[in-house]
Coordinates of C-alpha atoms and ligand atoms in Angstrom, one line a residue:
M7 CA 82.0 114.0 124.6
K8 CA 79.0 114.6 122.6
I9 CA 77.4 111.6 122.1
L10 CA 74.5 111.8 119.9
I11 CA 72.0 108.7 119.1
V12 CA 70.4 108.5 115.6
P13 CA 68.1 105.8 114.0
D14 CA 70.2 104.2 111.2
H15 CA 73.2 103.9 109.9
A16 CA 72.3 106.5 106.8
T17 CA 71.4 108.8 108.9
A18 CA 74.7 108.8 111.5
A19 CA 76.5 109.0 107.8
L20 CA 74.7 112.0 106.9
R21 CA 75.7 114.1 110.6
T22 CA 79.0 113.0 110.0
A23 CA 79.5 114.2 106.5
G24 CA 77.1 117.0 107.4
T25 CA 79.9 117.9 110.4
I26 CA 82.9 117.5 107.8
M27 CA 81.6 120.3 105.6
R28 CA 80.6 122.4 108.2
Q29 CA 84.4 122.0 108.9
I30 CA 85.5 122.6 105.3
A31 CA 83.6 125.6 104.8
G32 CA 84.6 127.2 108.4
N33 CA 88.4 126.6 106.4
P34 CA 88.8 125.3 102.7
R35 CA 92.3 124.4 103.9
S36 CA 91.3 121.8 106.5
V37 CA 93.7 119.1 107.6
L38 CA 91.3 116.0 107.9
G39 CA 92.2 112.8 109.3
L40 CA 90.6 109.9 107.5
A41 CA 89.6 106.1 108.2
T42 CA 88.8 103.8 106.5
G43 CA 85.9 101.1 106.6
G44 CA 82.8 99.8 106.0
T45 CA 81.1 102.2 108.4
M46 CA 82.9 105.0 105.9
E47 CA 81.8 104.7 102.9
P48 CA 78.3 105.6 103.1
V49 CA 79.7 109.5 104.7
Y50 CA 82.6 109.0 101.8
A51 CA 79.0 108.7 99.6
A52 CA 77.5 111.5 100.8
L53 CA 80.8 113.9 100.5
V54 CA 81.0 113.2 96.8
S55 CA 77.4 113.6 96.0
G56 CA 78.1 117.1 97.9
V57 CA 81.0 118.1 95.6
Q58 CA 79.0 116.7 92.0
A59 CA 76.2 119.0 93.2
G60 CA 78.5 122.3 93.6
R61 CA 77.0 122.2 97.1
L62 CA 81.2 121.5 98.5
D63 CA 84.4 122.3 97.5
M64 CA 87.8 120.4 98.8
R65 CA 90.1 121.1 96.6
S66 CA 91.9 122.5 99.1
I67 CA 91.9 120.6 102.2
R68 CA 94.6 118.2 103.1
T69 CA 94.2 114.9 104.4
F70 CA 95.6 112.2 106.7
N71 CA 94.3 108.5 106.7
L72 CA 95.0 106.5 109.9
D73 CA 96.3 103.6 108.6
E74 CA 97.6 101.1 105.8
Y75 CA 98.2 97.4 105.4
V76 CA 102.4 96.0 105.9
G77 CA 102.9 94.9 102.8
L78 CA 100.0 96.1 100.4
P79 CA 101.1 98.6 97.4
P80 CA 98.9 101.0 97.0
E81 CA 97.1 99.7 94.4
H82 CA 96.3 96.0 95.4
P83 CA 92.8 96.8 96.0
Q84 CA 92.2 95.8 99.3
S85 CA 94.8 98.6 100.5
Y86 CA 93.5 101.8 101.9
R87 CA 94.8 103.9 99.6
H88 CA 92.8 102.1 96.7
F89 CA 89.6 102.0 99.4
M90 CA 90.6 105.6 99.5
E91 CA 91.1 106.6 95.6
T92 CA 87.9 104.8 94.7
R93 CA 85.4 106.3 97.3
L94 CA 86.5 109.8 97.9
F95 CA 89.4 111.0 96.3
A96 CA 88.7 109.9 92.4
P97 CA 85.2 110.8 92.2
I98 CA 85.8 114.7 93.8
G99 CA 89.3 115.3 91.8
L100 CA 91.3 115.5 95.1
D101 CA 95.3 116.5 93.5
R102 CA 97.5 113.3 95.2
D103 CA 99.6 115.2 96.6
R104 CA 96.8 117.1 98.5
T105 CA 96.7 113.4 100.2
A106 CA 98.6 110.8 102.6
L107 CA 98.2 107.3 103.9
P108 CA 101.3 105.6 105.2
R109 CA 103.1 102.9 102.5
G110 CA 102.4 100.0 103.1
D111 CA 105.1 98.5 100.8
A112 CA 107.7 100.6 102.4
A113 CA 111.3 99.0 103.2
D114 CA 111.1 100.2 106.4
P115 CA 107.9 100.5 107.7
A116 CA 109.4 101.6 111.0
E117 CA 110.8 104.1 109.8
E118 CA 108.1 105.2 107.2
A119 CA 105.8 105.4 110.5
A120 CA 108.2 107.9 112.0
R121 CA 108.3 110.0 108.8
Y122 CA 104.2 109.6 108.3
D123 CA 103.9 111.3 111.9
H124 CA 106.4 113.8 111.5
A125 CA 104.7 114.5 108.1
I126 CA 101.0 115.2 110.3
T127 CA 103.3 117.4 112.7
A128 CA 104.7 119.4 109.2
A129 CA 101.2 120.3 107.6
G130 CA 100.0 122.0 111.2
G131 CA 97.9 118.9 112.5
I132 CA 94.9 117.7 111.8
D133 CA 92.2 119.7 111.9
L134 CA 89.1 117.3 112.1
Q135 CA 90.3 113.3 113.0
L136 CA 87.3 111.0 111.5
L137 CA 87.5 107.9 113.3
G138 CA 85.6 104.5 113.3
I139 CA 85.8 102.4 115.9
G140 CA 86.2 97.9 116.0
A141 CA 84.3 95.8 118.0
N142 CA 87.3 96.1 120.0
G143 CA 87.2 99.5 121.2
H144 CA 90.3 99.9 119.0
I145 CA 90.8 103.3 116.8
G146 CA 92.7 103.3 113.8
F147 CA 95.0 99.5 114.2
N148 CA 95.8 100.7 117.7
E149 CA 94.6 97.5 119.2
P150 CA 93.7 96.8 123.3
T151 CA 97.0 97.6 125.1
S152 CA 98.3 100.0 123.0
S153 CA 100.3 102.5 124.9
L154 CA 97.6 105.4 125.5
S155 CA 100.7 108.1 124.4
S156 CA 101.7 106.2 121.2
R157 CA 102.8 107.6 118.3
T158 CA 102.3 106.4 115.0
R159 CA 103.9 102.7 114.1
V160 CA 104.1 99.4 113.3
K161 CA 101.3 97.5 115.2
T162 CA 100.5 93.5 115.2
L163 CA 96.9 92.9 114.1
T164 CA 94.1 91.1 116.4
R165 CA 92.7 87.2 115.4
R166 CA 89.3 89.8 116.0
T167 CA 90.2 92.3 113.6
M168 CA 92.1 90.1 111.0
E169 CA 88.7 88.4 111.1
D170 CA 86.3 91.2 110.9
N171 CA 88.9 92.0 107.8
A172 CA 89.3 89.0 106.1
R173 CA 85.1 89.3 104.1
F174 CA 87.5 91.8 101.9
F175 CA 90.0 89.5 101.1
D176 CA 89.8 86.6 98.1
P177 CA 89.4 83.2 99.5
H178 CA 93.4 82.1 98.8
E179 CA 94.6 85.5 100.3
M180 CA 96.8 86.1 103.5
V181 CA 94.8 88.6 105.2
P182 CA 98.2 91.0 106.5
R183 CA 99.2 90.5 110.0
Y184 CA 100.2 94.1 110.2
A185 CA 99.8 97.7 109.5
I186 CA 101.1 101.3 110.0
T187 CA 98.6 103.2 112.2
V188 CA 98.8 106.8 113.2
G189 CA 99.0 106.4 117.1
I190 CA 96.8 107.0 120.0
G191 CA 99.4 110.0 121.1
T192 CA 99.0 111.6 117.8
I193 CA 95.3 110.9 117.4
M194 CA 94.7 112.9 120.8
E195 CA 96.1 115.9 118.9
A196 CA 93.4 116.7 116.3
R197 CA 92.0 119.8 117.3
S198 CA 89.1 118.0 117.2
I199 CA 87.2 114.2 116.7
V200 CA 84.2 113.3 115.3
L201 CA 83.6 109.3 115.5
L202 CA 80.7 106.9 113.9
A203 CA 80.1 103.7 115.3
T204 CA 77.3 101.8 113.7
G205 CA 75.7 98.8 114.2
G206 CA 75.2 96.0 117.0
T207 CA 78.5 94.7 116.8
K208 CA 79.8 98.1 118.3
A209 CA 77.7 98.2 121.2
A210 CA 79.5 97.1 123.6
A211 CA 82.8 98.9 122.6
V212 CA 80.9 102.0 122.6
A213 CA 79.4 101.4 125.9
A214 CA 83.1 100.8 127.4
M215 CA 84.2 103.8 125.1
V216 CA 82.1 106.7 126.9
E217 CA 80.9 105.3 130.0
G218 CA 83.9 102.9 131.1
P219 CA 87.1 103.5 132.6
V220 CA 90.4 104.7 131.0
T221 CA 91.8 102.1 130.3
A222 CA 94.7 100.6 127.5
R223 CA 92.2 97.5 126.9
V224 CA 89.9 99.8 125.4
P225 CA 92.3 102.4 123.6
A226 CA 89.0 104.3 122.0
S227 CA 88.0 105.2 125.9
I228 CA 91.2 107.6 125.8
L229 CA 88.4 110.1 124.1
Q230 CA 87.1 110.6 127.4
F231 CA 90.0 112.7 127.8
H232 CA 89.9 114.5 124.5
R233 CA 88.6 118.3 124.3
S234 CA 86.4 117.9 121.8
V235 CA 84.6 114.4 120.0
T236 CA 81.6 114.1 118.7
V237 CA 80.4 110.2 119.2
I238 CA 77.9 110.3 116.1
C239 CA 76.0 106.5 116.7
D240 CA 73.4 104.9 115.6
E241 CA 70.1 103.1 117.7
A242 CA 71.8 99.8 117.6
A243 CA 74.9 100.7 118.5
A244 CA 73.5 102.8 121.1
A245 CA 71.9 99.6 122.2
H246 CA 74.2 99.4 125.7
L247 CA 75.1 102.9 126.5
Q248 CA 73.3 103.4 130.1
L249 CA 73.2 106.8 131.0
R250 CA 71.3 107.5 127.5
D251 CA 68.2 109.2 128.9
Y252 CA 71.1 112.0 129.7
Y253 CA 72.7 112.1 125.8
E254 CA 69.2 112.9 124.3
T255 CA 67.8 115.0 126.7
V256 CA 71.3 117.5 126.0
H257 CA 70.9 116.6 122.1
P258 CA 67.4 115.1 120.9
G259 CA 67.0 112.8 118.3
G260 CA 71.3 113.4 118.0
R261 CA 70.7 116.9 117.0
Q262 CA 73.2 120.2 117.5
P263 CA 71.8 122.7 117.0
D264 CA 74.5 125.1 118.6
A265 CA 76.4 123.6 115.3
G266 CA 73.7 124.9 112.8
E267 CA 72.6 121.5 112.3
G268 CA 69.8 121.3 109.8
R269 CA 71.7 124.7 107.4
L270 CA 74.1 121.7 105.4
Ligands
F6R28 C1 89.9 102.0 109.6 C2 90.8 102.0 111.1 C3 89.7 101.3 112.0 C4 88.1 101.1 111.5 C5 87.7 100.3 112.7 C6 85.7 100.0 112.0 O1 90.7 102.9 109.0 O2 91.0 102.9 111.4 O3 90.0 101.6 113.2 O4 87.4 102.6 111.5 O5 88.4 99.0 112.5 O6 85.4 99.5 111.0 P1 84.4 99.2 109.9 O7 83.7 100.8 109.7 O8 84.7 98.2 108.8 O9 83.3 98.6 110.8

């Protein structure tokens, strides 16, 4: 695992966007695995700026998002499809056919989950998977005790995740209890992974993921077994890391000169 520690969320988001830009520059037809959530908003804003300034061409990529709430149609303002359309796909003019999220309103969510997993394989797999992390250590919506080799499927959200998400819903609305999420086994098949974590609420989860035992209790800890993971975190999210001196020695200021940072 590469651990990059940068001062704040804005810098972490720019570094993450830089990693995505380098991936697309290296292979314009990259298949990207994408995440939603507050952490990702400035990442997508940076990509949109890059496209609008003519520095980045995303027209040939394909995307697969991690998850969608069961029961929400694509046009629902809290659906993850709507999130992606407004934050990234529409502003960069990405052809809808090149984007994929599970259908939250599918008649048979279990069948939809299996179809989605096969679609990722049929596309040749994910080249670069973007991940956030839940305060409870989840990745995608693989909540604690998820099978570490799970495939895309329907998961029941924890009370904590529902509470974390409740702020996005109107007070009278029901926060969905179930989501279709790409499985941990499926995530682990991505050729490379970048996980972005910001804010003090993520500090315990980040420390458990990076320095704790590999356990289904902290689903993100399985990433210790992946050969190409970069964790980008801000100071607040890095606060509980015990081996911080080492990470700073390897990547001073969170920089990766070997990846050509500073050029994009
Ligand atoms: C969303 C997803 C989740 C989020 C995580 C962090 O597609 O897969 O795992 O990345 O819940 O969410 P935020 O960024 O809102 O803190």
